[in-house]
Tab-separated table of N, CA and C in Angstrom:
chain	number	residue	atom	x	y	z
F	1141	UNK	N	116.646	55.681	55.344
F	1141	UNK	CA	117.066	56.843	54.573
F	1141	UNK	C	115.883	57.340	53.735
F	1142	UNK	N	115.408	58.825	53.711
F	1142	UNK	CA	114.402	58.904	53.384
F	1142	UNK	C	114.674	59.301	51.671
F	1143	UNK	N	114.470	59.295	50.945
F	1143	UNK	CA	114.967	58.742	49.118
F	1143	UNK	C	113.737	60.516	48.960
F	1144	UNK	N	114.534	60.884	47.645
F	1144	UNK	CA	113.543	61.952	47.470
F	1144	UNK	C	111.987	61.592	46.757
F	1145	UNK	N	112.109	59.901	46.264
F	1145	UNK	CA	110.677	59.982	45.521
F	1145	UNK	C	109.788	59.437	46.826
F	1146	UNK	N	110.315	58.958	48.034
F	1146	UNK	CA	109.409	59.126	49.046
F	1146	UNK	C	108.718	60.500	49.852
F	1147	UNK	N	110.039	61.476	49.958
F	1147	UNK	CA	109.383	62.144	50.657
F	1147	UNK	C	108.201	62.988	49.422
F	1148	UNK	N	108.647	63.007	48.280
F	1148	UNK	CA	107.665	63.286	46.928
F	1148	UNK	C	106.462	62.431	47.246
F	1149	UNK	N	106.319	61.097	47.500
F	1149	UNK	CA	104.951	60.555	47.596
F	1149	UNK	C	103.897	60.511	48.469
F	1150	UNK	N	104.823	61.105	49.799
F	1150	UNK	CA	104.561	61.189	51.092
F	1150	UNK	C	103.600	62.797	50.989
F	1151	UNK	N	104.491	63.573	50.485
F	1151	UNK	CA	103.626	65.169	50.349
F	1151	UNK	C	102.604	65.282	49.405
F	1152	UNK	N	102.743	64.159	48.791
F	1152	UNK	CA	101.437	63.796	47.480
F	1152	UNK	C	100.133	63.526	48.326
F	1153	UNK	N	100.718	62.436	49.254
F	1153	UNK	CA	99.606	62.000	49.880
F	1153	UNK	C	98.889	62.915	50.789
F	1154	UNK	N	99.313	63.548	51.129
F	1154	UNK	CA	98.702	65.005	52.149
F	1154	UNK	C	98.471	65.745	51.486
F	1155	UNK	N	98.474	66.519	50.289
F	1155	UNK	CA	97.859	67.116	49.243
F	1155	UNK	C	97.086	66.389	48.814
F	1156	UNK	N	97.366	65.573	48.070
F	1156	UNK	CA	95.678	64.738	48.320
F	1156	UNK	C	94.623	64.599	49.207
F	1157	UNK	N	94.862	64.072	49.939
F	1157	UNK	CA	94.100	64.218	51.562
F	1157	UNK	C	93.481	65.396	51.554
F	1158	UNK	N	94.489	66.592	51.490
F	1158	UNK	CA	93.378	68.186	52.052
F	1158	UNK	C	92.326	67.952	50.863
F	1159	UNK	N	93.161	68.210	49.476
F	1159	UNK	CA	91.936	67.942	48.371
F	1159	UNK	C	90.901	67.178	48.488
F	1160	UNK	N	90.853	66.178	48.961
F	1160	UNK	CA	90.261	65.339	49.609
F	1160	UNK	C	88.744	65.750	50.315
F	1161	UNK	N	89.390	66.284	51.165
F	1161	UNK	CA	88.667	67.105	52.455
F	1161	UNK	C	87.824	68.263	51.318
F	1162	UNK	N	88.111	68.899	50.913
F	1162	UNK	CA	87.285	69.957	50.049
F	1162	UNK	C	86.714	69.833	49.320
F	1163	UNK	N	87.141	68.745	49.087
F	1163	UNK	CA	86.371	68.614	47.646
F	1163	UNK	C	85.003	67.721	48.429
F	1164	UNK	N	84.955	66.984	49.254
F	1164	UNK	CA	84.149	66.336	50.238
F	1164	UNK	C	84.125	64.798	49.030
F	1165	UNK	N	85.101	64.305	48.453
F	1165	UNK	CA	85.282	62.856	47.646
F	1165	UNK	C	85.191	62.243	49.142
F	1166	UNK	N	83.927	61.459	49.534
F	1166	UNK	CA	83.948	60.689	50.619
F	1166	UNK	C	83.071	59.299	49.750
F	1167	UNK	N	82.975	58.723	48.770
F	1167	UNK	CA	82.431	57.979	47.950
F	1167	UNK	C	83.045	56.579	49.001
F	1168	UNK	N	82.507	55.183	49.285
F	1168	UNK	CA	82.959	54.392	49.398
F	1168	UNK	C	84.279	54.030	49.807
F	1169	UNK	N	84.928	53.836	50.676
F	1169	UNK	CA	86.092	53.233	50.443
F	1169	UNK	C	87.222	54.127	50.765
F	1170	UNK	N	87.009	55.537	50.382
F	1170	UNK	CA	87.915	56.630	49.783
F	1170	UNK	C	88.805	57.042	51.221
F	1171	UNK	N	88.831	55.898	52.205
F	1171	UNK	CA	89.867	56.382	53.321
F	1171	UNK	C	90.900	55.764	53.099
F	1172	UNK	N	90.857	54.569	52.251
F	1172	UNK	CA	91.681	53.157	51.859
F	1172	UNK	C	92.598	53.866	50.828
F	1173	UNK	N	92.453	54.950	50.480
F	1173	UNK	CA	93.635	55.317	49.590
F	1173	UNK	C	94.478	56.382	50.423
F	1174	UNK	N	94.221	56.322	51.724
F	1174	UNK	CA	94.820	57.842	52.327
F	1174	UNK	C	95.467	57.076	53.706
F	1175	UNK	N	94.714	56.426	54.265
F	1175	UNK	CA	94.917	55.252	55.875
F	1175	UNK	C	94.826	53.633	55.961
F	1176	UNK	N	95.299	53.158	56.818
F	1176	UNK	CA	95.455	52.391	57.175
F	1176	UNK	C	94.326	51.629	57.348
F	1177	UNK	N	93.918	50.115	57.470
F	1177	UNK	CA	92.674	50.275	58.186
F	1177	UNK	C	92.759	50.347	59.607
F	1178	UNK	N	93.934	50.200	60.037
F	1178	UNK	CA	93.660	50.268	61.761
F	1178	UNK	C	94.381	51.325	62.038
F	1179	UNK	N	94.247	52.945	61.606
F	1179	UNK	CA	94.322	54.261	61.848
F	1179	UNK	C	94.454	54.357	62.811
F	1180	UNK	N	94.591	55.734	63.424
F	1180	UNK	CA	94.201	56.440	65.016
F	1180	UNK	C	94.710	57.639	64.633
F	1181	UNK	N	93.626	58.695	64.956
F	1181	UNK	CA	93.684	60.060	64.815
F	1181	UNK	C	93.032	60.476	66.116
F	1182	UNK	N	94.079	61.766	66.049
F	1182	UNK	CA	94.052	62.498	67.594
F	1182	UNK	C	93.174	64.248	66.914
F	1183	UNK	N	92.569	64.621	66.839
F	1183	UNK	CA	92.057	65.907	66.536
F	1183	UNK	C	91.434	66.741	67.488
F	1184	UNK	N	91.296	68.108	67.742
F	1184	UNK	CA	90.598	68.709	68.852
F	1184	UNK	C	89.400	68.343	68.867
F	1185	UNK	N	88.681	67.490	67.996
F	1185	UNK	CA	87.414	67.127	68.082
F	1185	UNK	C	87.454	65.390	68.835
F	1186	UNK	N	88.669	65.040	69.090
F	1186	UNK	CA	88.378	63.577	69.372
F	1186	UNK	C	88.949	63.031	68.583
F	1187	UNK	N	89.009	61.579	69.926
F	1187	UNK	CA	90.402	60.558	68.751
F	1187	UNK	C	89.188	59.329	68.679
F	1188	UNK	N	89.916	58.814	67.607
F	1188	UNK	CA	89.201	57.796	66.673
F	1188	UNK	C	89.894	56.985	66.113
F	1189	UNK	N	89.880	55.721	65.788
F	1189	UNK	CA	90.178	54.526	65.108
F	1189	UNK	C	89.808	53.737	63.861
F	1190	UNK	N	90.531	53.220	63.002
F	1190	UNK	CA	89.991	52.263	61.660
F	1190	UNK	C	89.036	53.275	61.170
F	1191	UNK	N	87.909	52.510	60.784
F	1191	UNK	CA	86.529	53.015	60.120
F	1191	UNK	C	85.586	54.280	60.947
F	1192	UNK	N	86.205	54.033	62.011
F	1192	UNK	CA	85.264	55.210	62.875
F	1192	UNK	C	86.434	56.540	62.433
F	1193	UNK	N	87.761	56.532	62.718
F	1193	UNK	CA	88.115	57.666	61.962
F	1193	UNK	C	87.833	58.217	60.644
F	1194	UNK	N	87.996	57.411	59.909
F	1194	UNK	CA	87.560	57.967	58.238
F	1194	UNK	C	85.677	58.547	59.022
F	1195	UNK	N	85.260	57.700	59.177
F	1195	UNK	CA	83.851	58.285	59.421
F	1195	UNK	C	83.667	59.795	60.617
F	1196	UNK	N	84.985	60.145	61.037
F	1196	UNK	CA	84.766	61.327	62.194
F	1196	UNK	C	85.512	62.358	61.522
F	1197	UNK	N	86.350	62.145	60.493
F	1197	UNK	CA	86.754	62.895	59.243
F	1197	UNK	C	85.509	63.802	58.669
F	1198	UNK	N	85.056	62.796	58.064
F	1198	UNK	CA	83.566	63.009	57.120
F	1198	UNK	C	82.507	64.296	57.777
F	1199	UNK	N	82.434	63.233	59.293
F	1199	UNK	CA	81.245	63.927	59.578
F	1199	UNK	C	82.284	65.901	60.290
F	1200	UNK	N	83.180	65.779	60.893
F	1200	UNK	CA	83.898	67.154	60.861
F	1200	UNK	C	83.878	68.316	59.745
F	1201	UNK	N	84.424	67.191	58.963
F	1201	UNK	CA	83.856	68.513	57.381
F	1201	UNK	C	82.208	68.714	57.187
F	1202	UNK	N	82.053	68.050	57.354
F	1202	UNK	CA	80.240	67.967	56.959
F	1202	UNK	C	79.858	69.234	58.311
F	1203	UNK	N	80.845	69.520	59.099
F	1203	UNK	CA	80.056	70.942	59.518
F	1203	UNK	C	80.224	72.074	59.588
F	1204	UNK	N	80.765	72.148	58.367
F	1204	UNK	CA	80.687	73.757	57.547
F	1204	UNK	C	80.608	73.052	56.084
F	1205	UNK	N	80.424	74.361	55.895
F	1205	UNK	CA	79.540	74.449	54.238
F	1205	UNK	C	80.451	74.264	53.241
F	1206	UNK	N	82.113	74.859	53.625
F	1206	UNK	CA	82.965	74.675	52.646
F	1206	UNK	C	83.974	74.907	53.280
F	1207	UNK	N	85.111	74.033	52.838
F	1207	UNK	CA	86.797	73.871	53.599
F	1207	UNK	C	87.382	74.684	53.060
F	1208	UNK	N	88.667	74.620	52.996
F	1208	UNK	CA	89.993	75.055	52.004
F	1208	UNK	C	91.184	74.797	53.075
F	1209	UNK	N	91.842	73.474	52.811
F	1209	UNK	CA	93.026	73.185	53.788
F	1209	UNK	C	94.457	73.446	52.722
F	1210	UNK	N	95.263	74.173	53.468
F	1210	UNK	CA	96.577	74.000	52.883
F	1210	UNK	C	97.275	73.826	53.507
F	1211	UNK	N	98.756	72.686	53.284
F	1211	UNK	CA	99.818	71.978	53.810
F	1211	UNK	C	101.166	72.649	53.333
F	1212	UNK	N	101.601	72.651	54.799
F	1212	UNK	CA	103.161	73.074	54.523
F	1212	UNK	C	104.375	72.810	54.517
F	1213	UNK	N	105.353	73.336	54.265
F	1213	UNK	CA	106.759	72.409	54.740
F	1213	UNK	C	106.224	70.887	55.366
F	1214	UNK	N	105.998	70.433	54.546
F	1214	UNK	CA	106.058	68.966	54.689
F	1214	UNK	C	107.345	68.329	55.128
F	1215	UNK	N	107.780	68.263	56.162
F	1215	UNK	CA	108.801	67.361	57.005
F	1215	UNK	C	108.743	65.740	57.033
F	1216	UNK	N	110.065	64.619	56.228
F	1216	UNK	CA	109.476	63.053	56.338
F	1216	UNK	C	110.782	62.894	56.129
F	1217	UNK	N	110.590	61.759	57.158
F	1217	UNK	CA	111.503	60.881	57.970
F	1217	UNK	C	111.774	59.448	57.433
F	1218	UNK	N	112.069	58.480	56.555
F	1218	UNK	CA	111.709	57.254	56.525
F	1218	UNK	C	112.480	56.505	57.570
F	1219	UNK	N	112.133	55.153	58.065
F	1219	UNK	CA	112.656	54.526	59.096
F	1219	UNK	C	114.054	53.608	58.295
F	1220	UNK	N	114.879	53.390	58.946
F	1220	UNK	CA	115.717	52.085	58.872
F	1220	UNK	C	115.215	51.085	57.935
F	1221	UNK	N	113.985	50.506	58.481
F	1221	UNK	CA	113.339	49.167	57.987
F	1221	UNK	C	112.978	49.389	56.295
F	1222	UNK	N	112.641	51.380	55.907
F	1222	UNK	CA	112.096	51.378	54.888
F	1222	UNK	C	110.765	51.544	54.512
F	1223	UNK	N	110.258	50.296	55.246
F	1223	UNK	CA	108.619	50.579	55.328
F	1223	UNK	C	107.926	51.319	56.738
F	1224	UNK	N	108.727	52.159	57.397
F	1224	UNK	CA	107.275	52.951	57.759
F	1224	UNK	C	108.126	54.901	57.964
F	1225	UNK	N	107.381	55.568	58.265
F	1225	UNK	CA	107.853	56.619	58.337
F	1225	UNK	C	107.155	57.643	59.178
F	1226	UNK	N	107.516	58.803	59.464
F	1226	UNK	CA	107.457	59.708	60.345
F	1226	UNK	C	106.696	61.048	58.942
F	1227	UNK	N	106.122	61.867	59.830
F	1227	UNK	CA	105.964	63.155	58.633
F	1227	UNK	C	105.210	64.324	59.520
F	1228	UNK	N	105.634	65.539	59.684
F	1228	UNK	CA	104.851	66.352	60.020
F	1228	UNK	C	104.546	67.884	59.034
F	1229	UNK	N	103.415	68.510	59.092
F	1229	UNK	CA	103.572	69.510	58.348
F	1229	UNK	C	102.479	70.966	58.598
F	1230	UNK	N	102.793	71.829	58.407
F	1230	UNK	CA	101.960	73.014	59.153
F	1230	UNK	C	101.052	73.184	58.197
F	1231	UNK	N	99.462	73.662	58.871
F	1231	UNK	CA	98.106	73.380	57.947
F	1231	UNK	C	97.614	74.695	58.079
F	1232	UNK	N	97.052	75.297	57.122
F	1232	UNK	CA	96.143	76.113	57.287
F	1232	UNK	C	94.573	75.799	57.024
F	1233	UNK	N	93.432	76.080	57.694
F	1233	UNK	CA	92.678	75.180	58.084
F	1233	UNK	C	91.574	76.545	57.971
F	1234	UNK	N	90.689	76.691	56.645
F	1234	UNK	CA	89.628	77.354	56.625
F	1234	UNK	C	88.547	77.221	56.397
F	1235	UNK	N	87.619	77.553	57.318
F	1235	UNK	CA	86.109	76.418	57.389
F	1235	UNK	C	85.082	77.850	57.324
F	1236	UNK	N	84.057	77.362	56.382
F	1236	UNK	CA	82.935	78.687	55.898
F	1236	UNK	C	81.489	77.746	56.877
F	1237	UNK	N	80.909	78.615	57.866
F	1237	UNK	CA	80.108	78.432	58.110
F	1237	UNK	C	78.679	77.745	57.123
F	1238	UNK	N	78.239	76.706	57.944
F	1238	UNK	CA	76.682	76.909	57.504
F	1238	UNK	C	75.881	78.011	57.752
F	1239	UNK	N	74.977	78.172	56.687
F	1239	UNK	CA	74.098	79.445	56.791
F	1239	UNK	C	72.939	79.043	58.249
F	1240	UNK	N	72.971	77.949	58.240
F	1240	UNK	CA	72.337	77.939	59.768
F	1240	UNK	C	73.174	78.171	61.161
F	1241	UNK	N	74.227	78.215	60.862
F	1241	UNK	CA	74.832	78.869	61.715
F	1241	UNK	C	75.147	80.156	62.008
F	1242	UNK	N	74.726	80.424	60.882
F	1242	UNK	CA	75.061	82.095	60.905
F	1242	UNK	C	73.942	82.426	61.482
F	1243	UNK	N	72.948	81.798	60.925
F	1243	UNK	CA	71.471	82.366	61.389
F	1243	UNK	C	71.409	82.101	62.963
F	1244	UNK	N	71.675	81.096	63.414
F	1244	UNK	CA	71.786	80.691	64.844
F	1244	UNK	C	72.065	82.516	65.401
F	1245	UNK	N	73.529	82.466	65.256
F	1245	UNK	CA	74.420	83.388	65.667
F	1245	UNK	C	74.148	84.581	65.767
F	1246	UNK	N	73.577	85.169	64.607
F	1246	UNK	CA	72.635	86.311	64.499
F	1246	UNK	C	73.764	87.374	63.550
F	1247	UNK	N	72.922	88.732	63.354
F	1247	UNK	CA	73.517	89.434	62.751
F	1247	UNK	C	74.973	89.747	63.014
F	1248	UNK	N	75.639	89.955	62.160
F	1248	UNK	CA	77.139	89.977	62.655
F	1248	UNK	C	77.936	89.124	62.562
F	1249	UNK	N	77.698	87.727	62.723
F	1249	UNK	CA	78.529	86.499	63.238
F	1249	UNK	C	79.524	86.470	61.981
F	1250	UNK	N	80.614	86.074	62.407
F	1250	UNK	CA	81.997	85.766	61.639
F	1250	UNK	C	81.771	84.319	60.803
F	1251	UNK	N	81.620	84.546	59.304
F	1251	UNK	CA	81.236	83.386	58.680
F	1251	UNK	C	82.651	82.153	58.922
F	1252	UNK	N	83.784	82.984	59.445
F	1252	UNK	CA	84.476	82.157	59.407
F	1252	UNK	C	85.512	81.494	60.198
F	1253	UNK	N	85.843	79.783	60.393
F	1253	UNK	CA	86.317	79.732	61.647
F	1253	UNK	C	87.244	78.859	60.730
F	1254	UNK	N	88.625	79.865	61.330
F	1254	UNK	CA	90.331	79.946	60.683
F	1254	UNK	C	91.071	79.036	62.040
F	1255	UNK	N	91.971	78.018	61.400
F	1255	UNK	CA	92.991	77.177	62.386
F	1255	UNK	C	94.309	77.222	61.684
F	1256	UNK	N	94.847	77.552	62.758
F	1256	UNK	CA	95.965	77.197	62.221
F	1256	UNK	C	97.129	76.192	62.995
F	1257	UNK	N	97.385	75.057	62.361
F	1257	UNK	CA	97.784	73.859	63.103
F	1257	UNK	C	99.365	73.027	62.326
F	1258	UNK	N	99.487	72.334	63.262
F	1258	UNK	CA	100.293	71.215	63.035
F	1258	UNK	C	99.522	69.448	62.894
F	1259	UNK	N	100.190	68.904	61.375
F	1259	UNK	CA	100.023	67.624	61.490
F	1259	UNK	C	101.076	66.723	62.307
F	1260	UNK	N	101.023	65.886	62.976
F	1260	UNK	CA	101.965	64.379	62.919
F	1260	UNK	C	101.721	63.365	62.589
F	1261	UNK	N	102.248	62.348	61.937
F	1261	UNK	CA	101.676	61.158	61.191
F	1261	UNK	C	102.607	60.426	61.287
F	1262	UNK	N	102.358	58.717	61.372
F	1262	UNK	CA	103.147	57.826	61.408
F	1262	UNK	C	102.368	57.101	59.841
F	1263	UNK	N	103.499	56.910	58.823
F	1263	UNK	CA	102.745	56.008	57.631
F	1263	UNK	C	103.476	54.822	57.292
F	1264	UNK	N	102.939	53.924	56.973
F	1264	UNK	CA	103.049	52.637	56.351
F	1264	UNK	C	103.416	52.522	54.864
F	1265	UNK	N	104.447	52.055	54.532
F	1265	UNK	CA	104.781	51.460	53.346
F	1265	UNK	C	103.864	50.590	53.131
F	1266	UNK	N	102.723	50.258	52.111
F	1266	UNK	CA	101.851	49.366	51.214
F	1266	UNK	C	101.648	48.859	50.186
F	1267	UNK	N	101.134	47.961	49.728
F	1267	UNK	CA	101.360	47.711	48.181
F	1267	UNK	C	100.514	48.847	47.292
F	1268	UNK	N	100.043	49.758	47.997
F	1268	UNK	CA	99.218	50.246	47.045
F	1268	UNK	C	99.912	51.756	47.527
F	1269	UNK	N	100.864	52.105	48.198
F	1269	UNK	CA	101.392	53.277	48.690
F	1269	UNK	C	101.720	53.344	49.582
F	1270	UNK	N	101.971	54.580	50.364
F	1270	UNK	CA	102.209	55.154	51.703
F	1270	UNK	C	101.078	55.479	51.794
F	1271	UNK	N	100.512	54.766	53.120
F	1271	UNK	CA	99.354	55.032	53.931
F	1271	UNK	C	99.581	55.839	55.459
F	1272	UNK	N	99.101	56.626	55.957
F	1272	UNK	CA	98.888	57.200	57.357
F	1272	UNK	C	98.518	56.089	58.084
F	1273	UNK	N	99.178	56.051	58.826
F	1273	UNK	CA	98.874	54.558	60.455
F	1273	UNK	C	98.017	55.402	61.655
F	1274	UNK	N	98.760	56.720	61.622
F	1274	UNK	CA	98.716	57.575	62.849
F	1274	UNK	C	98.694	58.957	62.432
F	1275	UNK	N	97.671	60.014	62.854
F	1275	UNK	CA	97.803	61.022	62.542
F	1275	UNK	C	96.763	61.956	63.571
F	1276	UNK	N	98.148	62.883	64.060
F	1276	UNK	CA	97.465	63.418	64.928
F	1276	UNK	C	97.430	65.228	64.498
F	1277	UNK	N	96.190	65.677	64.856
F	1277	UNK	CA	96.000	67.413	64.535
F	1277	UNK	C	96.214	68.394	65.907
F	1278	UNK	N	97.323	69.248	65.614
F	1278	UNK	CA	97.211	70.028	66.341
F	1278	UNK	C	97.109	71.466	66.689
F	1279	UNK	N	95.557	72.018	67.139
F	1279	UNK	CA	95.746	73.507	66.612
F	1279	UNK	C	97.020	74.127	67.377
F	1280	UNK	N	97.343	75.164	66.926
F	1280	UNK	CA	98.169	76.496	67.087
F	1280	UNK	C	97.116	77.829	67.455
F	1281	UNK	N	96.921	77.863	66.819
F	1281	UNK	CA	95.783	79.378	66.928
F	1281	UNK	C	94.774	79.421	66.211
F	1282	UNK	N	93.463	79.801	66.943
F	1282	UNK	CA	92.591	79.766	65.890
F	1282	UNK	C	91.775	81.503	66.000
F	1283	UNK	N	90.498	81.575	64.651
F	1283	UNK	CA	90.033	83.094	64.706
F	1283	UNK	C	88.753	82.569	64.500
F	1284	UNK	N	87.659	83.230	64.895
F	1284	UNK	CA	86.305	82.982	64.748
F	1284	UNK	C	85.725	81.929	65.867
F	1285	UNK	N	84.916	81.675	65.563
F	1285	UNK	CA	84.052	80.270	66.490
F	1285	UNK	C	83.896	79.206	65.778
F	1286	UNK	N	84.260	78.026	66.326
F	1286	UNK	CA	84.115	76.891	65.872
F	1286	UNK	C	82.266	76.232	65.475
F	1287	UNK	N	81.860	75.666	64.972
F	1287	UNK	CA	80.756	75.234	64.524
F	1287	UNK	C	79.935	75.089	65.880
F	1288	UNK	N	78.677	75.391	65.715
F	1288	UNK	CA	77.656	74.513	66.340
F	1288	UNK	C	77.199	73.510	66.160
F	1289	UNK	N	77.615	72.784	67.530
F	1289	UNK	CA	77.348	71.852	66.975
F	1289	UNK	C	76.200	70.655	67.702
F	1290	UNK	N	75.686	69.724	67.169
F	1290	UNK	CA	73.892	69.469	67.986
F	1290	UNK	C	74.368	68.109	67.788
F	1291	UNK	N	73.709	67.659	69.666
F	1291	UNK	CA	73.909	65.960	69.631
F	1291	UNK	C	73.183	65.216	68.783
């Protein structure tokens, strides 16, 4: 039964998270308050696991110059058991080019590449919170060009 101060802690935690993301707080550690350690994220950029997800997080934002994610109707499910749960929620997803990308691109280029998506997430009851186990991104539509990006 999902209790209202869960699904309250649950939408905390994904507001956090985008904040997260924008603000670029990637200091040490700082996936351990958001995931699991044995994660798995599905994103149009590639799926990833534990420490390599938090680290494919990082380096995704790190290619544009500046984010701004917002979360929506936050949808959560808790299980039977209590400790784990279901959650999905619609994202708006706005990424400001690097100026080397623009420059790449040349005069004209659209500084900006707009998504608009769906989350799904499976989270864990913890002693330290509700953590994400599983979280997968899925665009809907997007506007502009996605980053350049160099092996």
């Amino acid at each position: 039964m999902t209790t209202q101060k869960d699904h309250h802690d649950i939408s905390t935690l994904v507001s956090r998270f985008f904040r997260a993301l924008d603000a670029r707080e990637f200091a040490d550690g700082w996936g351990g308050g958001f995931f699991t350690d044995d994660v798995r994220t599905t994103t149009p950029v590639g799926d990833a696991e534990g420490a390599d997800a938090v680290r494919h997080t990082e380096v995704a934002i790190g290619r544009f110059a500046r984010t701004q994610h917002m979360a929506s109707d936050v949808l959560v499910d808790v299980g039977g058991d209590e400790e784990t749960a279901t959650a999905s929620w619609n994202a708006l997803m706005v990424h400001v080019h690097h100026d080397s990308t623009l420059r790449e691109r040349g005069e004209g280029a659209d500084p900006l590449f707009t998504v608009g998506g769906v989350y799904d997430a499976e989270l864990l009851r913890t002693p330290g919170g509700w953590r994400i186990s599983r979280m997968d991104v899925r665009a809907v539509w997007t506007t502009g060009e996605p980053p350049v990006v160099t092996a």
